[in-house]
Structures are given as structure tokens and as C-alpha cells.
Amino acid sequence: MFVDDFKPTDFTLTVQTPQLWRVAFNNPPVNVIGTAMIRDLKLLLTELETNTTVNAVVFESADPDFFLAHWDLAANPAETEALPSPTGYAAWVDVLVRLSHLPAVTISAIRGIARGAGSEFILATDVRFASFEKAILGQMEVGFTALPGGGAAGRLPALVGRGRSFEILLSGEDYSAELAEKYGYVNRAIPDAEFSAFIDAWALRVSRWDRRVIADIKHYVNKYTLLADEEFPPQSDAFWASAGRPAFQSINEQLFERGLQTRGALEYDLGAQVGAIFPRDVTDA
């Protein structure tokens, strides 16, 4: 049985009911998205793509401060890209495209920070609920001299509109749950004291619906709101092209010197901090 044999390292999988599964990210110190997490997400997606019982999946975090901080900027890209890709796309694009097409309803329960690739993950899910006090969202890649590689520029406009997509992507700033709800970045911001009970009740309710009706609803909403899959790989290519340039590498190096990917002030305030870092004297190609 899949659940008995599946042993992910950076998240836990819990079967709440046969129709409702829960995934809790747990990759200390700040829940970055690295090769091991990508590998295990791909395995989970493969199961969910053919599973005929699961109607809803809640994605949450075991860390109350960090949902998914961002991509692991210390990881070896070659190792990640060597993982199997059923779509033929780059590793992260493969995960997000497949996530957006799952037959089950996918629910992001955001308590803590979801930036960069973490924000891209929630954008690829069907529904996003945020803790009013604890959720923070943002796409800070512009501060690294890069376009978001996981399709944020393709998914945000359907949720927040053209102007606010530019605002989010060009500012690189953090957005509170209150403002994210106002913009449509998340469906709803819920007081943290009520958050867990709300998620439990909403997810359980949805998981009990007829599977055929869920499939029909997802089909037609996706038909009118999702970009074609082939629109996303060029964004990934643009990100990796930027990541290879000296300016990106200089900023990345300086941020690691200041505590990137450690549980400190920089990660908590990265949306603001990235705007204060500039490339050292480099010759950018």
C-alpha cells in the first residue's frame, strides 16, 4: 500500500480519512524546497494522479513560522533536474503543472511564510487559506535579478489581475494575509485561533462530495483560468539563465553571509532585506 511504503523525509503524509489526506512540510530550519522534497513530491503526485479514493489534499506546515520559505538556494540544480519528469519539464515546473491538474482538490493552509517557490506552490493549488496573523506571502525573485521560475507570472494574473501582478512581482515585497485576501492572492484570511478548525471543517466537507462532481468543477474552472502547460517552461528557463549570471550569484552570496536559510532576522524579513542588497562589482554577461 502506498501510504505504508511511502517514507518522505521533508514532509509527513497523514490519512485523515480515505477521502482526505494531509501533507505537513517539515524541513528545518525554515522549510526550504530542496531536492529531497522535490523527489518526494513527485512520488506523491504520481500516486494522486491515479488514486480513485482521495478527493482532497491539505498542504500545511509543521513549522508555524514558515510554510515554505523558498527554493533551496544552496542545492545542486543538477541533482534536482536529474529526477524523473513525466511532463518532460524542469523539476519544479513538473511538480507545479502536475499539482495544478490533480483530480483531488488541493488546499493550501498557510500559517507562516510562503515566499518565492513557496508562493508558487500555493498558487498552483486550487484553494488558498491563510492565517490572518501568521501568513506572509511574496515573490522576492526580482531582488535576486530574476524572474520567478515556477510560473508566478502566469498564475497570479488570473487571481489578482494584471496591475496587482506587476505590483507583487516588481516590488519583491512581503504581503500580509490581510492584503493578500484583499488582492485575491489567497481566498480568505482567517484568525489564527480559528484557523485549524476552519481548515479541518472545510476540507472534510469538500472531501465528502461525489468524485465525479469534483472532477467536473475542476475541469471547467481549469479550462477557463489555467494557462496552457507549455507556457511555464520558458519562465523556468529565464530564471535559471538569471541564476547563472554574476549579479544573481553576488546577491545570493551576500544573503548567505547575512543568514539566508537560517532561522534568523533575514529570513523573517527577506522581502524587505532583499531590496537592500545590490550586486558587488561584477561584470554581468
PDB file of C-alpha atoms in Angstrom:
ATOM      1  CA  MET A   1       0.000   0.000   0.000  1.00  0.00           C
ATOM      2  CA  PHE A   2       1.383   3.410  -0.985  1.00  0.00           C
ATOM      3  CA  VAL A   3       0.893   5.155   2.353  1.00  0.00           C
ATOM      4  CA  ASP A   4       2.562   2.329   4.282  1.00  0.00           C
ATOM      5  CA  ASP A   5       5.562   2.201   1.955  1.00  0.00           C
ATOM      6  CA  PHE A   6       5.993   5.948   1.388  1.00  0.00           C
ATOM      7  CA  LYS A   7       8.665   7.450   3.661  1.00  0.00           C
ATOM      8  CA  PRO A   8       9.195  11.123   2.736  1.00  0.00           C
ATOM      9  CA  THR A   9      11.980  12.985   4.514  1.00  0.00           C
ATOM     10  CA  ASP A  10      10.845  16.633   4.301  1.00  0.00           C
ATOM     11  CA  PHE A  11       7.128  16.262   4.968  1.00  0.00           C
ATOM     12  CA  THR A  12       4.699  13.877   6.613  1.00  0.00           C
ATOM     13  CA  LEU A  13       1.679  12.303   4.951  1.00  0.00           C
ATOM     14  CA  THR A  14      -1.379  11.643   7.122  1.00  0.00           C
ATOM     15  CA  VAL A  15      -4.525   9.834   6.026  1.00  0.00           C
ATOM     16  CA  GLN A  16      -7.271  11.674   7.905  1.00  0.00           C
ATOM     17  CA  THR A  17      -9.941   9.693   6.041  1.00  0.00           C
ATOM     18  CA  PRO A  18      -9.751   7.635   2.855  1.00  0.00           C
ATOM     19  CA  GLN A  19     -11.020  10.745   1.021  1.00  0.00           C
ATOM     20  CA  LEU A  20      -8.850  13.336   2.803  1.00  0.00           C
ATOM     21  CA  TRP A  21      -5.057  13.321   3.010  1.00  0.00           C
ATOM     22  CA  ARG A  22      -2.831  15.885   4.713  1.00  0.00           C
ATOM     23  CA  VAL A  23       0.750  16.829   3.857  1.00  0.00           C
ATOM     24  CA  ALA A  24       2.732  18.747   6.501  1.00  0.00           C
ATOM     25  CA  PHE A  25       6.045  20.235   5.346  1.00  0.00           C
ATOM     26  CA  ASN A  26       8.861  19.765   7.834  1.00  0.00           C
ATOM     27  CA  ASN A  27      12.354  20.625   6.605  1.00  0.00           C
ATOM     28  CA  PRO A  28      14.186  22.587   9.327  1.00  0.00           C
ATOM     29  CA  PRO A  29      15.341  25.180   9.858  1.00  0.00           C
ATOM     30  CA  VAL A  30      12.981  27.165   7.592  1.00  0.00           C
ATOM     31  CA  ASN A  31      11.261  24.712   5.219  1.00  0.00           C
ATOM     32  CA  VAL A  32      13.195  25.370   2.030  1.00  0.00           C
ATOM     33  CA  ILE A  33      12.294  23.389  -1.083  1.00  0.00           C
ATOM     34  CA  GLY A  34      15.220  21.142  -1.943  1.00  0.00           C
ATOM     35  CA  THR A  35      15.990  18.024  -3.928  1.00  0.00           C
ATOM     36  CA  ALA A  36      14.649  15.578  -1.330  1.00  0.00           C
ATOM     37  CA  MET A  37      11.351  17.429  -1.072  1.00  0.00           C
ATOM     38  CA  ILE A  38      11.021  17.608  -4.863  1.00  0.00           C
ATOM     39  CA  ARG A  39      11.711  13.874  -5.122  1.00  0.00           C
ATOM     40  CA  ASP A  40       9.059  13.009  -2.558  1.00  0.00           C
ATOM     41  CA  LEU A  41       6.506  15.426  -4.013  1.00  0.00           C
ATOM     42  CA  LYS A  42       6.939  13.758  -7.396  1.00  0.00           C
ATOM     43  CA  LEU A  43       6.254  10.353  -5.829  1.00  0.00           C
ATOM     44  CA  LEU A  44       3.184  11.718  -4.039  1.00  0.00           C
ATOM     45  CA  LEU A  45       1.882  13.298  -7.237  1.00  0.00           C
ATOM     46  CA  THR A  46       2.314  10.046  -9.134  1.00  0.00           C
ATOM     47  CA  GLU A  47       0.095   8.320  -6.571  1.00  0.00           C
ATOM     48  CA  LEU A  48      -2.529  11.063  -6.502  1.00  0.00           C
ATOM     49  CA  GLU A  49      -2.777  11.226 -10.288  1.00  0.00           C
ATOM     50  CA  THR A  50      -4.226   7.711 -10.384  1.00  0.00           C
ATOM     51  CA  ASN A  51      -5.733   7.370  -6.894  1.00  0.00           C
ATOM     52  CA  THR A  52      -9.518   6.920  -7.134  1.00  0.00           C
ATOM     53  CA  THR A  53     -10.334   7.499  -3.458  1.00  0.00           C
ATOM     54  CA  VAL A  54      -8.682  10.752  -2.367  1.00  0.00           C
ATOM     55  CA  ASN A  55     -10.923  13.753  -3.037  1.00  0.00           C
ATOM     56  CA  ALA A  56      -8.986  16.451  -1.169  1.00  0.00           C
ATOM     57  CA  VAL A  57      -5.414  17.092  -0.007  1.00  0.00           C
ATOM     58  CA  VAL A  58      -4.453  19.720   2.557  1.00  0.00           C
ATOM     59  CA  PHE A  59      -0.920  21.094   2.320  1.00  0.00           C
ATOM     60  CA  GLU A  60       0.226  22.670   5.588  1.00  0.00           C
ATOM     61  CA  SER A  61       3.380  23.122   7.653  1.00  0.00           C
ATOM     62  CA  ALA A  62       4.678  21.584  10.845  1.00  0.00           C
ATOM     63  CA  ASP A  63       6.510  24.899  11.395  1.00  0.00           C
ATOM     64  CA  PRO A  64       4.165  27.721  12.483  1.00  0.00           C
ATOM     65  CA  ASP A  65       6.545  30.402  11.159  1.00  0.00           C
ATOM     66  CA  PHE A  66       7.489  29.004   7.747  1.00  0.00           C
ATOM     67  CA  PHE A  67       5.069  27.345   5.328  1.00  0.00           C
ATOM     68  CA  LEU A  68       7.667  27.060   2.555  1.00  0.00           C
ATOM     69  CA  ALA A  69      10.384  29.697   2.789  1.00  0.00           C
ATOM     70  CA  HIS A  70      11.631  29.481  -0.819  1.00  0.00           C
ATOM     71  CA  TRP A  71      13.794  27.345  -3.112  1.00  0.00           C
ATOM     72  CA  ASP A  72      16.919  25.845  -1.547  1.00  0.00           C
ATOM     73  CA  LEU A  73      19.489  28.255  -2.946  1.00  0.00           C
ATOM     74  CA  ALA A  74      22.348  26.047  -1.729  1.00  0.00           C
ATOM     75  CA  ALA A  75      21.118  22.953  -3.594  1.00  0.00           C
ATOM     76  CA  ASN A  76      22.857  21.454  -6.614  1.00  0.00           C
ATOM     77  CA  PRO A  77      20.497  22.082  -9.560  1.00  0.00           C
ATOM     78  CA  ALA A  78      21.936  19.126 -11.476  1.00  0.00           C
ATOM     79  CA  GLU A  79      20.798  16.701  -8.761  1.00  0.00           C
ATOM     80  CA  THR A  80      17.277  18.124  -8.751  1.00  0.00           C
ATOM     81  CA  GLU A  81      16.970  18.145 -12.528  1.00  0.00           C
ATOM     82  CA  ALA A  82      18.129  14.520 -12.685  1.00  0.00           C
ATOM     83  CA  LEU A  83      14.893  13.413 -11.006  1.00  0.00           C
ATOM     84  CA  PRO A  84      12.241  11.806 -13.252  1.00  0.00           C
ATOM     85  CA  SER A  85       9.927  14.266 -15.015  1.00  0.00           C
ATOM     86  CA  PRO A  86       6.744  12.753 -16.501  1.00  0.00           C
ATOM     87  CA  THR A  87       5.941  16.050 -18.226  1.00  0.00           C
ATOM     88  CA  GLY A  88       9.464  16.442 -19.592  1.00  0.00           C
ATOM     89  CA  TYR A  89       9.666  19.878 -17.958  1.00  0.00           C
ATOM     90  CA  ALA A  90      12.243  21.155 -15.467  1.00  0.00           C
ATOM     91  CA  ALA A  91      11.879  19.665 -11.987  1.00  0.00           C
ATOM     92  CA  TRP A  92       9.922  22.460 -10.291  1.00  0.00           C
ATOM     93  CA  VAL A  93       7.724  23.143 -13.320  1.00  0.00           C
ATOM     94  CA  ASP A  94       6.936  19.422 -13.496  1.00  0.00           C
ATOM     95  CA  VAL A  95       5.772  19.447  -9.865  1.00  0.00           C
ATOM     96  CA  LEU A  96       3.620  22.562 -10.197  1.00  0.00           C
ATOM     97  CA  VAL A  97       1.995  21.683 -13.518  1.00  0.00           C
ATOM     98  CA  ARG A  98       1.069  18.237 -12.243  1.00  0.00           C
ATOM     99  CA  LEU A  99      -0.144  19.693  -8.941  1.00  0.00           C
ATOM    100  CA  SER A 100      -2.490  22.052 -10.785  1.00  0.00           C
ATOM    101  CA  HIS A 101      -4.065  19.121 -12.689  1.00  0.00           C
ATOM    102  CA  LEU A 102      -4.626  16.636  -9.861  1.00  0.00           C
ATOM    103  CA  PRO A 103      -8.130  15.128  -9.698  1.00  0.00           C
ATOM    104  CA  ALA A 104      -8.259  15.819  -5.947  1.00  0.00           C
ATOM    105  CA  VAL A 105      -8.977  19.307  -4.612  1.00  0.00           C
ATOM    106  CA  THR A 106      -5.698  20.814  -3.368  1.00  0.00           C
ATOM    107  CA  ILE A 107      -5.849  23.165  -0.390  1.00  0.00           C
ATOM    108  CA  SER A 108      -3.013  25.336   0.915  1.00  0.00           C
ATOM    109  CA  ALA A 109      -3.382  26.021   4.649  1.00  0.00           C
ATOM    110  CA  ILE A 110      -0.849  28.832   5.001  1.00  0.00           C
ATOM    111  CA  ARG A 111       0.363  29.512   8.513  1.00  0.00           C
ATOM    112  CA  GLY A 112       3.740  31.200   8.213  1.00  0.00           C
ATOM    113  CA  ILE A 113       5.897  32.493   5.362  1.00  0.00           C
ATOM    114  CA  ALA A 114       5.410  31.390   1.744  1.00  0.00           C
ATOM    115  CA  ARG A 115       7.876  33.234  -0.495  1.00  0.00           C
ATOM    116  CA  GLY A 116       9.377  32.591  -3.899  1.00  0.00           C
ATOM    117  CA  ALA A 117       8.891  28.939  -4.799  1.00  0.00           C
ATOM    118  CA  GLY A 118       6.761  28.602  -1.659  1.00  0.00           C
ATOM    119  CA  SER A 119       4.384  31.198  -3.053  1.00  0.00           C
ATOM    120  CA  GLU A 120       4.486  29.451  -6.427  1.00  0.00           C
ATOM    121  CA  PHE A 121       3.446  26.218  -4.741  1.00  0.00           C
ATOM    122  CA  ILE A 122       0.323  27.714  -3.194  1.00  0.00           C
ATOM    123  CA  LEU A 123      -0.531  29.451  -6.483  1.00  0.00           C
ATOM    124  CA  ALA A 124      -0.591  26.023  -8.171  1.00  0.00           C
ATOM    125  CA  THR A 125      -3.085  24.637  -5.651  1.00  0.00           C
ATOM    126  CA  ASP A 126      -6.831  25.065  -6.080  1.00  0.00           C
ATOM    127  CA  VAL A 127      -7.631  26.930  -2.863  1.00  0.00           C
ATOM    128  CA  ARG A 128      -5.542  29.072  -0.506  1.00  0.00           C
ATOM    129  CA  PHE A 129      -6.496  29.865   3.090  1.00  0.00           C
ATOM    130  CA  ALA A 130      -4.189  31.978   5.259  1.00  0.00           C
ATOM    131  CA  SER A 131      -3.769  32.613   8.970  1.00  0.00           C
ATOM    132  CA  PHE A 132      -4.609  36.294   9.439  1.00  0.00           C
ATOM    133  CA  GLU A 133      -1.823  36.862  11.958  1.00  0.00           C
ATOM    134  CA  LYS A 134       0.878  34.480  10.748  1.00  0.00           C
ATOM    135  CA  ALA A 135       0.741  34.148   6.945  1.00  0.00           C
ATOM    136  CA  ILE A 136       3.139  36.182   4.791  1.00  0.00           C
ATOM    137  CA  LEU A 137       3.374  35.806   1.021  1.00  0.00           C
ATOM    138  CA  GLY A 138       5.699  37.219  -1.598  1.00  0.00           C
ATOM    139  CA  GLN A 139       7.724  36.789  -4.761  1.00  0.00           C
ATOM    140  CA  MET A 140      11.117  38.278  -3.983  1.00  0.00           C
ATOM    141  CA  GLU A 141      12.986  36.984  -7.055  1.00  0.00           C
ATOM    142  CA  VAL A 142      13.251  40.443  -8.635  1.00  0.00           C
ATOM    143  CA  GLY A 143      15.648  41.331  -5.816  1.00  0.00           C
ATOM    144  CA  PHE A 144      17.875  38.472  -6.981  1.00  0.00           C
ATOM    145  CA  THR A 145      17.766  39.890 -10.545  1.00  0.00           C
ATOM    146  CA  ALA A 146      15.494  37.058 -11.697  1.00  0.00           C
ATOM    147  CA  LEU A 147      12.009  36.242 -12.895  1.00  0.00           C
ATOM    148  CA  PRO A 148      10.137  33.708 -10.714  1.00  0.00           C
ATOM    149  CA  GLY A 149      10.883  30.344 -12.303  1.00  0.00           C
ATOM    150  CA  GLY A 150       7.805  28.408 -11.226  1.00  0.00           C
ATOM    151  CA  GLY A 151       5.154  30.282 -13.151  1.00  0.00           C
ATOM    152  CA  ALA A 152       4.041  33.028 -10.759  1.00  0.00           C
ATOM    153  CA  ALA A 153       3.818  35.474 -13.681  1.00  0.00           C
ATOM    154  CA  GLY A 154       1.433  33.047 -15.367  1.00  0.00           C
ATOM    155  CA  ARG A 155      -0.772  32.194 -12.386  1.00  0.00           C
ATOM    156  CA  LEU A 156      -1.058  35.469 -10.489  1.00  0.00           C
ATOM    157  CA  PRO A 157      -2.980  37.446 -13.160  1.00  0.00           C
ATOM    158  CA  ALA A 158      -5.977  35.086 -13.043  1.00  0.00           C
ATOM    159  CA  LEU A 159      -6.159  35.640  -9.270  1.00  0.00           C
ATOM    160  CA  VAL A 160      -5.208  39.263  -8.663  1.00  0.00           C
ATOM    161  CA  GLY A 161      -5.338  40.944 -12.086  1.00  0.00           C
ATOM    162  CA  ARG A 162      -2.688  42.476 -14.295  1.00  0.00           C
ATOM    163  CA  GLY A 163      -1.814  45.569 -12.274  1.00  0.00           C
ATOM    164  CA  ARG A 164      -1.522  43.780  -8.954  1.00  0.00           C
ATOM    165  CA  SER A 165       0.540  41.025 -10.575  1.00  0.00           C
ATOM    166  CA  PHE A 166       3.017  43.693 -11.642  1.00  0.00           C
ATOM    167  CA  GLU A 167       2.939  45.164  -8.138  1.00  0.00           C
ATOM    168  CA  ILE A 168       3.690  41.826  -6.454  1.00  0.00           C
ATOM    169  CA  LEU A 169       6.362  40.708  -8.910  1.00  0.00           C
ATOM    170  CA  LEU A 170       8.115  44.067  -9.339  1.00  0.00           C
ATOM    171  CA  SER A 171       8.141  45.092  -5.676  1.00  0.00           C
ATOM    172  CA  GLY A 172       9.532  41.810  -4.329  1.00  0.00           C
ATOM    173  CA  GLU A 173       7.896  42.780  -1.049  1.00  0.00           C
ATOM    174  CA  ASP A 174       6.031  40.736   1.561  1.00  0.00           C
ATOM    175  CA  TYR A 175       2.239  40.740   1.622  1.00  0.00           C
ATOM    176  CA  SER A 176       0.292  40.208   4.819  1.00  0.00           C
ATOM    177  CA  ALA A 177      -2.652  37.813   4.873  1.00  0.00           C
ATOM    178  CA  GLU A 178      -4.984  40.804   5.173  1.00  0.00           C
ATOM    179  CA  LEU A 179      -3.687  42.421   1.981  1.00  0.00           C
ATOM    180  CA  ALA A 180      -3.322  39.074   0.201  1.00  0.00           C
ATOM    181  CA  GLU A 181      -7.013  38.400   0.839  1.00  0.00           C
ATOM    182  CA  LYS A 182      -7.965  41.851  -0.441  1.00  0.00           C
ATOM    183  CA  TYR A 183      -5.960  41.277  -3.632  1.00  0.00           C
ATOM    184  CA  GLY A 184      -7.190  37.711  -4.238  1.00  0.00           C
ATOM    185  CA  TYR A 185      -3.730  36.219  -3.637  1.00  0.00           C
ATOM    186  CA  VAL A 186      -5.494  33.973  -1.091  1.00  0.00           C
ATOM    187  CA  ASN A 187      -9.157  33.013  -0.851  1.00  0.00           C
ATOM    188  CA  ARG A 188      -9.601  34.025   2.750  1.00  0.00           C
ATOM    189  CA  ALA A 189      -7.641  35.203   5.782  1.00  0.00           C
ATOM    190  CA  ILE A 190      -8.832  33.539   8.987  1.00  0.00           C
ATOM    191  CA  PRO A 191      -7.971  34.478  12.594  1.00  0.00           C
ATOM    192  CA  ASP A 192      -5.232  32.141  13.739  1.00  0.00           C
ATOM    193  CA  ALA A 193      -7.219  30.964  16.764  1.00  0.00           C
ATOM    194  CA  GLU A 194      -9.893  29.689  14.371  1.00  0.00           C
ATOM    195  CA  PHE A 195      -7.583  28.585  11.570  1.00  0.00           C
ATOM    196  CA  SER A 196      -7.138  24.871  12.286  1.00  0.00           C
ATOM    197  CA  ALA A 197     -10.827  24.277  12.972  1.00  0.00           C
ATOM    198  CA  PHE A 198     -11.794  26.099   9.782  1.00  0.00           C
ATOM    199  CA  ILE A 199      -9.365  24.111   7.635  1.00  0.00           C
ATOM    200  CA  ASP A 200     -10.485  20.821   9.178  1.00  0.00           C
ATOM    201  CA  ALA A 201     -14.168  21.543   8.608  1.00  0.00           C
ATOM    202  CA  TRP A 202     -13.803  22.939   5.069  1.00  0.00           C
ATOM    203  CA  ALA A 203     -11.510  20.183   3.823  1.00  0.00           C
ATOM    204  CA  LEU A 204     -13.611  17.407   5.349  1.00  0.00           C
ATOM    205  CA  ARG A 205     -16.793  18.857   3.829  1.00  0.00           C
ATOM    206  CA  VAL A 206     -15.285  19.066   0.341  1.00  0.00           C
ATOM    207  CA  SER A 207     -13.727  15.599   0.566  1.00  0.00           C
ATOM    208  CA  ARG A 208     -17.185  14.053   1.014  1.00  0.00           C
ATOM    209  CA  TRP A 209     -18.645  15.272  -2.293  1.00  0.00           C
ATOM    210  CA  ASP A 210     -19.222  12.988  -5.242  1.00  0.00           C
ATOM    211  CA  ARG A 211     -15.900  12.487  -7.018  1.00  0.00           C
ATOM    212  CA  ARG A 212     -17.472  12.963 -10.456  1.00  0.00           C
ATOM    213  CA  VAL A 213     -18.843  16.366  -9.499  1.00  0.00           C
ATOM    214  CA  ILE A 214     -15.461  17.459  -8.143  1.00  0.00           C
ATOM    215  CA  ALA A 215     -13.872  16.385 -11.420  1.00  0.00           C
ATOM    216  CA  ASP A 216     -16.417  18.320 -13.496  1.00  0.00           C
ATOM    217  CA  ILE A 217     -16.000  21.500 -11.424  1.00  0.00           C
ATOM    218  CA  LYS A 218     -12.210  21.316 -11.614  1.00  0.00           C
ATOM    219  CA  HIS A 219     -12.294  20.638 -15.346  1.00  0.00           C
ATOM    220  CA  TYR A 220     -14.321  23.702 -16.228  1.00  0.00           C
ATOM    221  CA  VAL A 221     -12.672  26.110 -13.790  1.00  0.00           C
ATOM    222  CA  ASN A 222      -9.248  24.997 -15.021  1.00  0.00           C
ATOM    223  CA  LYS A 223     -10.382  25.295 -18.635  1.00  0.00           C
ATOM    224  CA  TYR A 224     -11.174  28.973 -18.198  1.00  0.00           C
ATOM    225  CA  THR A 225      -8.415  30.019 -15.787  1.00  0.00           C
ATOM    226  CA  LEU A 226      -5.223  27.992 -16.344  1.00  0.00           C
ATOM    227  CA  LEU A 227      -2.601  28.779 -18.931  1.00  0.00           C
ATOM    228  CA  ALA A 228      -1.524  26.002 -21.271  1.00  0.00           C
ATOM    229  CA  ASP A 229       1.183  23.888 -19.642  1.00  0.00           C
ATOM    230  CA  GLU A 230       3.728  24.813 -22.287  1.00  0.00           C
ATOM    231  CA  GLU A 231       3.614  28.452 -21.150  1.00  0.00           C
ATOM    232  CA  PHE A 232       5.520  27.607 -17.963  1.00  0.00           C
ATOM    233  CA  PRO A 233       8.871  26.088 -19.087  1.00  0.00           C
ATOM    234  CA  PRO A 234      10.115  29.373 -20.645  1.00  0.00           C
ATOM    235  CA  GLN A 235       9.724  31.068 -17.255  1.00  0.00           C
ATOM    236  CA  SER A 236      11.862  28.373 -15.667  1.00  0.00           C
ATOM    237  CA  ASP A 237      14.457  28.790 -18.417  1.00  0.00           C
ATOM    238  CA  ALA A 238      14.555  32.531 -17.774  1.00  0.00           C
ATOM    239  CA  PHE A 239      15.066  32.004 -14.041  1.00  0.00           C
ATOM    240  CA  TRP A 240      17.939  29.557 -14.494  1.00  0.00           C
ATOM    241  CA  ALA A 241      19.554  31.839 -17.052  1.00  0.00           C
ATOM    242  CA  SER A 242      19.460  34.628 -14.459  1.00  0.00           C
ATOM    243  CA  ALA A 243      20.760  32.318 -11.723  1.00  0.00           C
ATOM    244  CA  GLY A 244      23.882  31.689 -13.762  1.00  0.00           C
ATOM    245  CA  ARG A 245      24.784  35.367 -14.028  1.00  0.00           C
ATOM    246  CA  PRO A 246      27.305  37.079 -11.731  1.00  0.00           C
ATOM    247  CA  ALA A 247      24.771  39.592 -10.391  1.00  0.00           C
ATOM    248  CA  PHE A 248      22.454  36.863  -9.106  1.00  0.00           C
ATOM    249  CA  GLN A 249      25.345  34.918  -7.635  1.00  0.00           C
ATOM    250  CA  SER A 250      26.688  38.028  -5.903  1.00  0.00           C
ATOM    251  CA  ILE A 251      23.356  38.782  -4.249  1.00  0.00           C
ATOM    252  CA  ASN A 252      22.896  35.139  -3.275  1.00  0.00           C
ATOM    253  CA  GLU A 253      26.370  35.056  -1.714  1.00  0.00           C
ATOM    254  CA  GLN A 254      25.743  38.227   0.298  1.00  0.00           C
ATOM    255  CA  LEU A 255      22.426  36.923   1.596  1.00  0.00           C
ATOM    256  CA  PHE A 256      24.022  33.677   2.754  1.00  0.00           C
ATOM    257  CA  GLU A 257      26.656  35.755   4.556  1.00  0.00           C
ATOM    258  CA  ARG A 258      23.801  37.521   6.372  1.00  0.00           C
ATOM    259  CA  GLY A 259      21.978  34.339   7.368  1.00  0.00           C
ATOM    260  CA  LEU A 260      19.916  33.122   4.423  1.00  0.00           C
ATOM    261  CA  GLN A 261      18.274  29.740   5.103  1.00  0.00           C
ATOM    262  CA  THR A 262      18.921  30.001   8.847  1.00  0.00           C
ATOM    263  CA  ARG A 263      16.294  30.788  11.451  1.00  0.00           C
ATOM    264  CA  GLY A 264      17.111  34.441  11.926  1.00  0.00           C
ATOM    265  CA  ALA A 265      16.097  38.003  11.165  1.00  0.00           C
ATOM    266  CA  LEU A 266      16.963  37.814   7.457  1.00  0.00           C
ATOM    267  CA  GLU A 267      14.524  35.013   6.647  1.00  0.00           C
ATOM    268  CA  TYR A 268      11.741  36.580   8.682  1.00  0.00           C
ATOM    269  CA  ASP A 269      12.127  39.878   6.839  1.00  0.00           C
ATOM    270  CA  LEU A 270      13.521  38.741   3.483  1.00  0.00           C
ATOM    271  CA  GLY A 271      11.004  40.724   1.436  1.00  0.00           C
ATOM    272  CA  ALA A 272      12.464  43.945   2.810  1.00  0.00           C
ATOM    273  CA  GLN A 273      16.068  42.779   3.178  1.00  0.00           C
ATOM    274  CA  VAL A 274      16.469  41.659  -0.428  1.00  0.00           C
ATOM    275  CA  GLY A 275      15.755  45.214  -1.546  1.00  0.00           C
ATOM    276  CA  ALA A 276      18.807  46.458   0.351  1.00  0.00           C
ATOM    277  CA  ILE A 277      21.292  44.080  -1.307  1.00  0.00           C
ATOM    278  CA  PHE A 278      22.986  45.010  -4.565  1.00  0.00           C
ATOM    279  CA  PRO A 279      25.494  43.124  -6.693  1.00  0.00           C
ATOM    280  CA  ARG A 280      29.112  43.686  -5.785  1.00  0.00           C
ATOM    281  CA  ASP A 281      31.394  44.844  -8.561  1.00  0.00           C
ATOM    282  CA  VAL A 282      30.731  42.221 -11.202  1.00  0.00           C
ATOM    283  CA  THR A 283      30.812  42.044 -14.944  1.00  0.00           C
ATOM    284  CA  ASP A 284      27.359  40.736 -15.822  1.00  0.00           C
ATOM    285  CA  ALA A 285      27.006  38.776 -19.022  1.00  0.00           C
TER     286      ALA A 285
END
